[in-house]
CSV table of C-alpha atoms in Angstrom, one decimal:
chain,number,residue,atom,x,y,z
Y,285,UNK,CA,2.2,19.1,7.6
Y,286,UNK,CA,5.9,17.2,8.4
Y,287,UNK,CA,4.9,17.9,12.5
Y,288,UNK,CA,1.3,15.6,11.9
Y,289,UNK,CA,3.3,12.8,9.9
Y,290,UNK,CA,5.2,9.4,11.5
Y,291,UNK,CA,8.4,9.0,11.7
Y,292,UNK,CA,10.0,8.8,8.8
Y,293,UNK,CA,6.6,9.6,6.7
Y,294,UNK,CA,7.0,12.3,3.9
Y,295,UNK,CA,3.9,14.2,2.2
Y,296,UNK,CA,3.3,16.7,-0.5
Y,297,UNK,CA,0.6,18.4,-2.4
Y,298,UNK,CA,0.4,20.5,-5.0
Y,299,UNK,CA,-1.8,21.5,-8.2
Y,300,UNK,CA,-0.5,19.7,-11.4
Y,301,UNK,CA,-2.8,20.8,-13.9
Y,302,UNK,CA,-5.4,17.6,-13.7
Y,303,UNK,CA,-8.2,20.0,-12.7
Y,304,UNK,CA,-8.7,23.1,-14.3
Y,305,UNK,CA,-8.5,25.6,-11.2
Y,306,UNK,CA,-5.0,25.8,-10.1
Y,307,UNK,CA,-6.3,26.8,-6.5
Y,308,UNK,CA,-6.9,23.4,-6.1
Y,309,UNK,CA,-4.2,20.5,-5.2
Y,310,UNK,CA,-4.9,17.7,-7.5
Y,311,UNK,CA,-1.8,15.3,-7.2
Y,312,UNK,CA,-0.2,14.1,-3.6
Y,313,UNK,CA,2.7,12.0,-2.5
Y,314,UNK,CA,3.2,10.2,0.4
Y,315,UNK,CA,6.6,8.1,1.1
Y,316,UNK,CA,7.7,6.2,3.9
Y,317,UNK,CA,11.9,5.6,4.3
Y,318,UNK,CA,10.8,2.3,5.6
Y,319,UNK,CA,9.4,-0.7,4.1
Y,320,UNK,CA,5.4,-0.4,4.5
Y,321,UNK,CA,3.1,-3.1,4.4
Y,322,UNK,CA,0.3,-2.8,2.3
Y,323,UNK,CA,-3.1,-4.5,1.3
Y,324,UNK,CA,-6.5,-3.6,-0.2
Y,325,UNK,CA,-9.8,-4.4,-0.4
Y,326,UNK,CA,-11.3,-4.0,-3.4
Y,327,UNK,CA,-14.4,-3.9,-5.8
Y,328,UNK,CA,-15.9,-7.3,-6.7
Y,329,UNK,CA,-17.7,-5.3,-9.9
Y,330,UNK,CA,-15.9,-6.4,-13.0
Y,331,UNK,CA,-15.3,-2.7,-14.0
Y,332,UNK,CA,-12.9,-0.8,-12.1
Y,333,UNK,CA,-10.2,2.3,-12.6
Y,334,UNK,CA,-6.7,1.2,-13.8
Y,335,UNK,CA,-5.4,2.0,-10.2
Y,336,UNK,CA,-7.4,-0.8,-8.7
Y,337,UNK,CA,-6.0,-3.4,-11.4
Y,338,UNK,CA,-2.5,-2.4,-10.7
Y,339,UNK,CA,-2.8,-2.4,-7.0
Y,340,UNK,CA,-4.2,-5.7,-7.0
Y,341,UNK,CA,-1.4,-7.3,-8.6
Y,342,UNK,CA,1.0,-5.4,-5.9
Y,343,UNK,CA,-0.9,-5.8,-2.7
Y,344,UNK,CA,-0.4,-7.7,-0.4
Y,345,UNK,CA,3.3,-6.3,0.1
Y,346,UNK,CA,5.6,-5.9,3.0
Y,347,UNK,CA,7.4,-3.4,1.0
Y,348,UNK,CA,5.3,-0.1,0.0
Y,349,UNK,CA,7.1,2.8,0.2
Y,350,UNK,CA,4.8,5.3,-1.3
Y,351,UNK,CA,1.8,6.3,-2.8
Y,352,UNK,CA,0.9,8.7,-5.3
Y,353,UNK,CA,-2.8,9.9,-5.6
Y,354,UNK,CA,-4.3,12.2,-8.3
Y,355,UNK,CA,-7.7,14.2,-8.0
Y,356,UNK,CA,-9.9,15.0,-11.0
Y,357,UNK,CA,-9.6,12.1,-13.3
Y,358,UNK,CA,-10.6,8.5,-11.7
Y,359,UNK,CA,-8.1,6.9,-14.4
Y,360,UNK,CA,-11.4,4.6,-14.6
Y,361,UNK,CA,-13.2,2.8,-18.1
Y,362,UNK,CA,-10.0,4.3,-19.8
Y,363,UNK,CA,-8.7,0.7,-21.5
Y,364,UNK,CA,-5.0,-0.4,-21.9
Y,365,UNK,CA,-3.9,3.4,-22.0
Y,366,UNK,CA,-4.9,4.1,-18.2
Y,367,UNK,CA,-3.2,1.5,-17.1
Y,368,UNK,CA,-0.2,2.3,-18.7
Y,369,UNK,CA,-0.4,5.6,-17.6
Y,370,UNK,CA,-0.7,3.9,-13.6
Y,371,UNK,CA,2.1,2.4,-14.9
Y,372,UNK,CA,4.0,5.3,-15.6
Y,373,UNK,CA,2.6,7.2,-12.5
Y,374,UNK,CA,4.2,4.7,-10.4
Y,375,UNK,CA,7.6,4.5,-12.8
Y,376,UNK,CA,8.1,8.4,-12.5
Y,377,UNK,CA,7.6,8.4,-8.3
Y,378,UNK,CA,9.6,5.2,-8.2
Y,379,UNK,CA,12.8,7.0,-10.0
Y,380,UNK,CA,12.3,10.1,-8.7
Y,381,UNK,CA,12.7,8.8,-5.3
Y,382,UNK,CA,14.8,5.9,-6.1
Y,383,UNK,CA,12.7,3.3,-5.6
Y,384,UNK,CA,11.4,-0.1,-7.4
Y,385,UNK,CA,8.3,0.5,-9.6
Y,386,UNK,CA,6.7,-2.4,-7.8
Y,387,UNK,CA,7.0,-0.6,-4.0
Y,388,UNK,CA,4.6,2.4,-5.3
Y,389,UNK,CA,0.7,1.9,-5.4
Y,390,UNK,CA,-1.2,4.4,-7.8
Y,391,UNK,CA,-4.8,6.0,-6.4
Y,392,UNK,CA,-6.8,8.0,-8.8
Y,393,UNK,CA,-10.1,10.1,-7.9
Y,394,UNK,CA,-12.6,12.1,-10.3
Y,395,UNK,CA,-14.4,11.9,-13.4
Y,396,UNK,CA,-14.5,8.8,-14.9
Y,397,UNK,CA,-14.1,8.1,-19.0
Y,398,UNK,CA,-10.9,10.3,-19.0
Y,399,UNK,CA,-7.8,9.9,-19.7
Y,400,UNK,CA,-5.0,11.7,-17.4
Y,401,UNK,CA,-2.8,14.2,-18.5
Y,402,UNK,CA,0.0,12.5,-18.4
Y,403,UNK,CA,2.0,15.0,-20.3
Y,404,UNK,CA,1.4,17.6,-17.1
């Protein structure tokens, strides 16, 4: 995958337990070693995943360095708790790659109403 990324672009995928078959990758990472900049265009609906809220607040941002996007749960119509839990998906990429909390943004795909597994 490295030879089909930028420069300085890093990406993984792997099967963290949000779906039930583990034959299928269901949490990705990509980083940049550079400053990124970032923006979005988003829902108008009032109702939206926990993702969108806390991109929204980070975007626009000369200063993304990486994104972390889970398959299998939208992290949508899940109150305070999903966004805390984008909150925390963004803390754990942030220190794990030593990073601010603020230069991650947070994508979530799937069933909507659940909450993710964050103990996985």
């Amino acid at each position: 995958m490295a030879d089909h990324l930028p420069k300085g672009y890093r990406a993984a995928g792997i099967y963290s337990g949000v779906k039930k078959n583990p034959n299928k990758l269901d949490l990705s990472l990509v980083v940049s070693d550079r400053p990124t900049v970032a923006t979005g265009v988003y829902t108008q609906n009032v109702v939206c995943g926990a993702p969108v809220t806390l991109n929204r607040e980070r975007t626009p941002s000369e200063s993304v360095h990486a994104v972390v996007i889970n398959s299998g749960v939208a992290n949508a119509c899940t109150g305070d708790r999903g966004y805390r839990d984008a909150q925390q998906m963004a803390t754990l990429v942030a220190d794990s790659c030593q990073l601010e909390n603020e230069q991650v943004l947070v994508m979530s795909t799937g069933v909507i109403g659940e909450h993710l597994p964050m103990e996985k």
